[in-house]
Coordinates of C-alpha atoms in Angstrom, one line a residue:
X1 CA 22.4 -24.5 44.1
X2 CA 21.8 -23.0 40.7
X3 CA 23.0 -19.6 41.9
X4 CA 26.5 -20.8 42.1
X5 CA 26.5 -22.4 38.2
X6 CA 25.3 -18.9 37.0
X7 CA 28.4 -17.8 34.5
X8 CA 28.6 -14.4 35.2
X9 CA 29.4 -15.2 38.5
X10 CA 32.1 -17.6 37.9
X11 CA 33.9 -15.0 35.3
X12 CA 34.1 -12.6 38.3
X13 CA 35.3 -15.6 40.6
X14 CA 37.9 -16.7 38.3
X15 CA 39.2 -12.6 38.1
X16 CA 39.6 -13.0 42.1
X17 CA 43.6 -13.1 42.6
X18 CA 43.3 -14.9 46.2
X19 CA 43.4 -18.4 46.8
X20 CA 39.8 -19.7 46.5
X21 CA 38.0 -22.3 48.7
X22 CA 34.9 -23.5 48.4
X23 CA 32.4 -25.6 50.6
X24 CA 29.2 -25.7 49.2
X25 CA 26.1 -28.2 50.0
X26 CA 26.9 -31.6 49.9
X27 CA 29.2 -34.5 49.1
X28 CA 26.8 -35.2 45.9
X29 CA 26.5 -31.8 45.0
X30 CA 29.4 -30.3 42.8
X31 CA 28.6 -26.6 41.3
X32 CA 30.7 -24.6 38.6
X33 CA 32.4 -22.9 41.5
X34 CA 33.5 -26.2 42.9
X35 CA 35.4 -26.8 39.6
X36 CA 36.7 -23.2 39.3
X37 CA 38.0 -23.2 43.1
X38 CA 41.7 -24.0 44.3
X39 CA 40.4 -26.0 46.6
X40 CA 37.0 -28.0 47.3
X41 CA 35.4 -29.3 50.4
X42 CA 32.1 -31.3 50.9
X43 CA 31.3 -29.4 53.7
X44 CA 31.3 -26.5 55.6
X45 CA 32.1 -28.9 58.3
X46 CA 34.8 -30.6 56.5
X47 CA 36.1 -27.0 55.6
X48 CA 36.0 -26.0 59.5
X49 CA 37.8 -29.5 60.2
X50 CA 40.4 -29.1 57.9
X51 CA 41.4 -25.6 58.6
X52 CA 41.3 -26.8 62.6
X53 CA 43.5 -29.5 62.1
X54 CA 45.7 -27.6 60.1
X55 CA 46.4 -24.5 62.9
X56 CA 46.7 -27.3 65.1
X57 CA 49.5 -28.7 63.2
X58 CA 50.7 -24.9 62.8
X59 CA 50.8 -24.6 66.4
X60 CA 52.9 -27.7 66.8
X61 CA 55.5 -27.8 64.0
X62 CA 55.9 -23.7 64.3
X63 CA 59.3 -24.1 62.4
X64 CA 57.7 -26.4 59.7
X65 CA 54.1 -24.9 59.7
X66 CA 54.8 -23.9 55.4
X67 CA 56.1 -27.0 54.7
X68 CA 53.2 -28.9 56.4
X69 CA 50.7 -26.7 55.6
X70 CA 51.5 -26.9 51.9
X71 CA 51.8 -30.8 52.2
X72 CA 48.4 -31.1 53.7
X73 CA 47.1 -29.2 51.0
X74 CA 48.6 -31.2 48.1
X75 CA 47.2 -34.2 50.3
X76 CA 44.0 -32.6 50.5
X77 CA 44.3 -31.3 47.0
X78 CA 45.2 -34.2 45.6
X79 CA 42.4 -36.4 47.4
X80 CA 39.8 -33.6 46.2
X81 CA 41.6 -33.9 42.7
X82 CA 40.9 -37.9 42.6
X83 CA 37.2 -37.4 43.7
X84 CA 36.8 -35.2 41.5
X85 CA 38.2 -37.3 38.5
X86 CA 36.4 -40.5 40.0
X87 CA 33.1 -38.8 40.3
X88 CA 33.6 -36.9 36.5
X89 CA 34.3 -40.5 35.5
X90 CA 31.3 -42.0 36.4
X91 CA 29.4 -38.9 35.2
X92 CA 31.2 -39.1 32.0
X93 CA 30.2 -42.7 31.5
X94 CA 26.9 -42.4 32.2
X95 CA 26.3 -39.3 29.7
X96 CA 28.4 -41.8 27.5
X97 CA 25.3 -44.4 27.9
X98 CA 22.6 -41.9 28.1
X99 CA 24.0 -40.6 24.5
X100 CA 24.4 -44.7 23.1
X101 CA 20.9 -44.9 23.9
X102 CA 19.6 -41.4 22.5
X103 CA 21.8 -42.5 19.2
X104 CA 20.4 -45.8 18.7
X105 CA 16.3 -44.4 19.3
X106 CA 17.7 -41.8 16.9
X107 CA 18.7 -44.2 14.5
X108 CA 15.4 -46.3 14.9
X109 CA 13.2 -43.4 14.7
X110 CA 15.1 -41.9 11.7
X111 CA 14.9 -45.6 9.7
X112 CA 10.9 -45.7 10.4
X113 CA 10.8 -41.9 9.2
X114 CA 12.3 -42.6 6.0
X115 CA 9.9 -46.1 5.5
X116 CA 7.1 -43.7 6.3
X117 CA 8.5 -41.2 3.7
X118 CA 8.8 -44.0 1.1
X119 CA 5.5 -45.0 1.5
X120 CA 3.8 -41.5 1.3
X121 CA 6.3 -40.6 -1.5
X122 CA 5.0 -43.4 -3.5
X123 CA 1.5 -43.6 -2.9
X124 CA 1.3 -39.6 -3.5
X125 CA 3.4 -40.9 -6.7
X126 CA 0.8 -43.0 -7.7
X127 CA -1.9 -39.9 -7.1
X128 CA 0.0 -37.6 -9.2
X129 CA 0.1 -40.2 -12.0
X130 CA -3.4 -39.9 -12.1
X131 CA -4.3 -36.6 -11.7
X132 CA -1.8 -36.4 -14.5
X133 CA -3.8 -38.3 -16.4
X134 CA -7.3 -37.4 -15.7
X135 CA -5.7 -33.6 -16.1
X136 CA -5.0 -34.5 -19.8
X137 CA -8.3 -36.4 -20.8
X138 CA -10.3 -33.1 -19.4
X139 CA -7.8 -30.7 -21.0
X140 CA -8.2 -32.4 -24.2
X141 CA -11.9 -32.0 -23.9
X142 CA -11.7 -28.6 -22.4
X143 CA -9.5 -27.3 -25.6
X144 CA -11.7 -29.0 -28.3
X145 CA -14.7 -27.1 -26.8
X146 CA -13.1 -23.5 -25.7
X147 CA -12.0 -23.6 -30.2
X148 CA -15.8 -24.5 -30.7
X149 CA -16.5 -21.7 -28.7
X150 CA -14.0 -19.6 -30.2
X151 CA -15.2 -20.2 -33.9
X152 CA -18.9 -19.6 -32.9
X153 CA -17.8 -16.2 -31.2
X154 CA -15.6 -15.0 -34.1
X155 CA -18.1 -16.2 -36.7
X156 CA -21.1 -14.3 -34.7
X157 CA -18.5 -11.1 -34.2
X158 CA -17.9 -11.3 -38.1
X159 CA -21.3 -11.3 -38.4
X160 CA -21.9 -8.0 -36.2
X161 CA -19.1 -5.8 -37.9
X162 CA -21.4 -6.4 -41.3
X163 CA -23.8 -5.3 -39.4
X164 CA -22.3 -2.6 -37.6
X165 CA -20.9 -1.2 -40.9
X166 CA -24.6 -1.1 -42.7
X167 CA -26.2 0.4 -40.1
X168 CA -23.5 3.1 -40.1
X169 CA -23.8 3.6 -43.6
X170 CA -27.6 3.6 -43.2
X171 CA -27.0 6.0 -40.4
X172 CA -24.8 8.4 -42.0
X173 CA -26.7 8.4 -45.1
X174 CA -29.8 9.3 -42.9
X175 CA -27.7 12.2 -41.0
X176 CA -26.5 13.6 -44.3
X177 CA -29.7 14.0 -45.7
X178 CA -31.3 15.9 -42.4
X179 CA -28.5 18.0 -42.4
X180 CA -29.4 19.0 -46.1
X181 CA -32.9 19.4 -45.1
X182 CA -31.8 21.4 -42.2
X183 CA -30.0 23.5 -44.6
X184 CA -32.4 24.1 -46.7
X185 CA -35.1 25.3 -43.8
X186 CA -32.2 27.6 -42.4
X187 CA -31.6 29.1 -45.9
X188 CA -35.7 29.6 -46.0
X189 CA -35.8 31.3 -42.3
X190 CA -33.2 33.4 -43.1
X191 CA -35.0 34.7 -46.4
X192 CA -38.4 35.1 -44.6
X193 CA -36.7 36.8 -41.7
X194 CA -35.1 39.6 -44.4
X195 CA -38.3 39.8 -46.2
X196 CA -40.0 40.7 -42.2
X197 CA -36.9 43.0 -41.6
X198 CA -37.7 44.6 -44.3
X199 CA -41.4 45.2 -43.8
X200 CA -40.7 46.4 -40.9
X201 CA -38.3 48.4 -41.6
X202 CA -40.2 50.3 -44.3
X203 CA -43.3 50.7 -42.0
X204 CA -41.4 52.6 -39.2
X205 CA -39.7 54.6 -42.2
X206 CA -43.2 55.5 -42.9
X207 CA -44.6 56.2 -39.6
X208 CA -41.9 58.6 -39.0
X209 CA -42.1 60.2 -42.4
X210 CA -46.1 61.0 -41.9
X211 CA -44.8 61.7 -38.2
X212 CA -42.3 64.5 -39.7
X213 CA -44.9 65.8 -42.2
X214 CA -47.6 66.5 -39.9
X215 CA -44.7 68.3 -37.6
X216 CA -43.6 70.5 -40.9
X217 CA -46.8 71.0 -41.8
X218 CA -47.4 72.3 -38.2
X219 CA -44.6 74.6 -38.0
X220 CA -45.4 76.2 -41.4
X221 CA -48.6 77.2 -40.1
X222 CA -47.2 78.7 -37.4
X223 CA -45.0 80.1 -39.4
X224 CA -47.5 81.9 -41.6
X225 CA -49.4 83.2 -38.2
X226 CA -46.0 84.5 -36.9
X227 CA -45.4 86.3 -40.4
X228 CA -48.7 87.9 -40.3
X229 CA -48.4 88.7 -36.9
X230 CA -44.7 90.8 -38.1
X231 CA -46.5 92.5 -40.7
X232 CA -49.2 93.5 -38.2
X233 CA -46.6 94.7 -35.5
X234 CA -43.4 96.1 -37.0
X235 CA -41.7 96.6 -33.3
X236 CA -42.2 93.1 -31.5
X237 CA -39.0 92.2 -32.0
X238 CA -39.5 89.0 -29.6
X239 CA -42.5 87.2 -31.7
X240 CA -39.5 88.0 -35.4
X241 CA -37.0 86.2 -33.1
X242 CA -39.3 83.0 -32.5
X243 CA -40.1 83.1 -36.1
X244 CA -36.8 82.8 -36.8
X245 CA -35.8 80.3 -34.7
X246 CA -38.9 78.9 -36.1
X247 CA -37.9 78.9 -39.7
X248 CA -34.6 77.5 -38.6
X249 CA -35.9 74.4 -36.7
X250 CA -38.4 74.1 -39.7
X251 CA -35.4 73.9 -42.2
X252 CA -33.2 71.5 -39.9
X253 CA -35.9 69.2 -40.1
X254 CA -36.6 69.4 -43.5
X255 CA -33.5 69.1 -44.4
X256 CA -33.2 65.4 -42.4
X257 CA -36.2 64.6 -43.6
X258 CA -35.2 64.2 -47.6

């Protein structure tokens, strides 16, 4: 029977533009469609009587079948009609009751909701009262001892910057004088490390000069053999040009030397 309350049905019923006639279930069944219809019937069976009686009377009172016909449907209508009203009556009434009652358990519930609130409300009253209190006794306590703690910490941090500061001064006094001893072993390196430069230096001047001599002392030799061995043969001209190139490497190198 739910099926015929559903709304988007009864929309597309109410859009129908011919007369609508409905006989659905039972006497004490009425469904949305029932209400939307131009005309109800209890039954199929009352539907099937009342169109049977009707073409009967249409067969009969041909010349006054519309007046008759639309006289047993205000009759029928109107009997329908006063059902209907008599059973929304009674429907009404007792939705009336049903709603009394739900107002008045309402009512009763809501008045012991509001004791029970009233209670609660004042015993938690009561609870933050005291935790107020207590709250202030330990705070109290709580501050007194968080400044003892304060002026110990400040007095011991007071205590660490003089500290702090002497052994920085200490410190720095410490660093300044390694860096001046520092100083004063670089300056030393640096003036044993020319003196060794130096030495150095002046014993591969040395080496090279005895080096040099020994070469010039060489060549001269060869140089007197050459000239002897000119005077002794006036036509080699090869052995005059080695001498010469001798004598000129000779002075080239004598020259560098000093």
């Amino acid at each position: 029977m739910e099926t015929f309350n559903d709304l988007q049905l009864s929309e597309l019923f109410i859009t129908i533009e011919a007369v609508t006639v409905t006989a659905i279930g039972h006497t004490v069944d009425e469904t949305l469609l029932d209400k939307l219809a131009d005309k109800r019937f209890h039954l199929p069976h009352d539907y099937g009587a009342g169109l049977h009686s009707i073409v009967e009377k249409l067969s009969h009172e041909k010349s006054n079948s519309r007046a008759l016909l639309i006289d047993e449907v205000k009759k029928d209508v109107g009997k329908q009609f006063a059902e209907q009203v008599l059973t929304l009556e009674k429907q009404l009434k007792t939705k009336n009751d049903e709603f009394t009652e739900a107002q008045k358990n309402f009512k009763e519930q809501a008045e012991n909701q509001v004791k029970i609130f009233t209670e609660q409300l004042k015993v938690r009253n009561e609870e933050v009262e005291k935790l107020k209190r207590d709250l202030t006794e330990k705070h109290g306590q709580q501050v007194k001892t968080l400044t003892d703690q304060l002026s110990k910490r400040t007095e011991e941090f007071q205590k660490f910057q003089e500290s702090s500061a002497k052994h920085l001064q200490e410190t720095q006094k410490s660093f300044s004088e390694q860096q001046k001893l520092r100083q004063q072993e670089m300056e030393s390196y640096k003036k044993e490390l020319n003196v060794l430069h130096e030495k150095n230096l002046q014993s591969v001047i040395n080496e090279k000069t005895a080096s040099l001599k020994a070469a010039v002392e060489s060549l001269q030799q060869e140089n007197i053999r050459l000239n002897t061995a000119v005077k002794n043969s006036k036509t080699d001209y090869i052995k005059i040009v080695i001498a010469a190139v001798i004598a000129l490497v000779t002075g080239f190198l004598l020259a560098k030397l000093f």
